[in-house]
Amino acid sequence: MTEFLAGQFDIAVIGAGHAGIEAALAAARLGMETIVFTINLDAVGNMPCNPAIGGTGKGHLVRELDALGGEMAKAADACCIQYRLLNKGKGPAVWSLRAQADRRRYQEYMKHTLEQQDHLTVRQGEVVEVRTENGAVSAVVLATGAVFSVKAVILATGTYLAGRTIVGECVEESGPDGMHAAGRLTDSLLKLGLPLRRFKTGTPPRVNARSVDFDEMELQPGDALPVPFSYGTQSPPENRAVCWLTWTTEETLRIVRENLDRAPMYSGVIEGVGPRYCPSFETKVVRFPDKLRHQLFVEPMGLNTEELYIQGFSSSMPEEVQIRMLRSVPGLRHAVMTRPAYAIEYCIDPLALRPTLECKAVPGLYGAGQFNGSSGYEEAAVQGFAVGVNAVRKLRGECDFILSRSESYIGTLIDDLVTKGTNEPYRMMTSRSEYRLLLRQDNADQRLTRRGYDIGLVPEARLRAVEAKYDAVAREIARLTHTGVSPSPALAAFLAEKGTADAPDGCPLVALLRRPQLTYADLAPFDPDRPDLPADVAEQVEISVKYEGYIQRQQKQVEDFQKMERRRLPPDLDYSSIQGLRLEAREKLNAVRPADLGQASRISGVSPADVTALMIYLER
């Protein structure tokens, strides 16, 4: 193969999925000459699994990315066809927005966004080698022999590295949706010393809507008043599609049990570890033997296709078994399968990465998304954004861009990966954060817009709008605090109707709002001077007042956490020489090389006694 110099760039991004898109856009928007490679240009922004954005915990990530200046939320609002705010019956800490997307429209939007971006070149081609010079990244090489000189490389390869798709006994070297795998790049990364390993993810079958009996299913409409993902979306999104709910049967379970010996997960064909929180259907049957039925959500793939996605039916069973499984389900008894379910294996051990997501062993080489052991479009996108910013800042000699656990779910995700590692595909959930009442999806703009402005990806007008919003919140809370309501028969009757105690001596409006039975809107008849507030401001007023005590308690926890984070650890510290550390702690600390005492305390195998020994060492 004759090689030739095809171009020179600052940053090369390998992969144009959700991680690669955000990485490339962030780097280019910060002025770096960037090139993004994809095996097939028609696969940019592909959603090979469920075409949906958000969900529990994931919706928080999308909102945070939007506040920082990322693209995913804007694309979602342009391309989503059904919106639902999950967990609305619970507290605001776990409210999470989820929307079904038009798969092809989303791809078109993202591809065109990349093509229009200044300082960004979009290139179809298979990268087969990452080259280094003096131990640092220097170039990438395509299968055609084209060589691109670069200063940094971002690996956003998703499930393509030595990818294998598995449908029963049919095992093929392949990426998702029939794309070919990146085998030669895998070999190149192994030669660089990267600790690659195998995780497994999967997709369910798709069916033709014309073969589905929707009368046997339960309708799942979108919200009456949809909420957009992006803080910049001015008009409310429109629900243009519906989903349906059905259930598996005992016949479905019988079919799976009788064919478990043919299931690659249990026959030894699949080497990788599967996701705990989104397992294959056959794993559900084995893991929950007493459960007689399982929910399945039937969701559209877009407005201009008859394909439906059967969420909850992920599988790697043989195709003929999958067809029998489908036809044992109400509403799907005559279903025509358009695509069989398959499992796919992909990743690097994330403990090999720094908090900036740069590889410890190869300066200038970064990882993002499923390559790092995560699962999900949203987890990938936020990592891509962080990596793109960090690659730029390192090339410019600027300080690292690292989000804290106490200010974002993004910080929690990245810290979990590089500090604790993961033995299974990592999925974001609200329960992973110690500070979830502070890190709500509704206040991501308050928490992170300033950070986005400081790094250069949020315009000043957007920052000023967010500041004005929260100034309005503070003014209204102050007004409610100093505005009283007098006792009256009308007030007494109203409070009795709401099931809360009377206020015979009157009280400030803020005291009424603190009561769980009352909302901000309920106070309107007793508040003649009430200003006409935008809905998002009114929401912030209500949440801030009702959860004030809990919020203050978590803020105190954050202050204690930040004290630990301020205790920096020397990057070249030899933990083997510190007396009082257990052998396991010495090994783990030397491997992870934590930046501070807080990160050290979160490493699996480092005990409180080991942290105390470190504190004593630092005092000395």
Coordinates of C-alpha atoms in Angstrom, one line a residue, residues 59 77 79 92 104 107-108 137 155 179 235 244 260 272-273 288 340 404 430-431 462 478 482 491 536:
G59 CA -32.0 13.3 30.6
D77 CA -35.7 19.2 19.9
C79 CA -36.0 15.6 15.6
P92 CA -37.7 16.7 41.3
R104 CA -33.2 9.2 10.1
Q107 CA -28.8 11.5 11.5
E108 CA -29.5 14.1 8.8
V137 CA 0.4 10.9 19.0
L155 CA -11.1 7.5 19.9
M179 CA -21.2 -1.9 8.9
S235 CA -41.4 27.1 21.3
W244 CA -47.6 1.3 23.0
L260 CA -31.2 -21.5 26.5
G272 CA -18.1 -10.0 26.9
V273 CA -20.0 -8.9 30.1
F288 CA -35.9 -13.5 37.5
P340 CA -33.5 -9.5 14.0
S404 CA -16.7 17.9 39.7
T430 CA -29.7 9.3 39.4
S431 CA -28.7 6.9 42.2
R462 CA -27.1 33.1 26.8
A478 CA -37.9 37.3 48.6
H482 CA -42.2 39.4 52.9
L491 CA -58.4 30.9 53.0
D536 CA -39.5 27.9 34.2

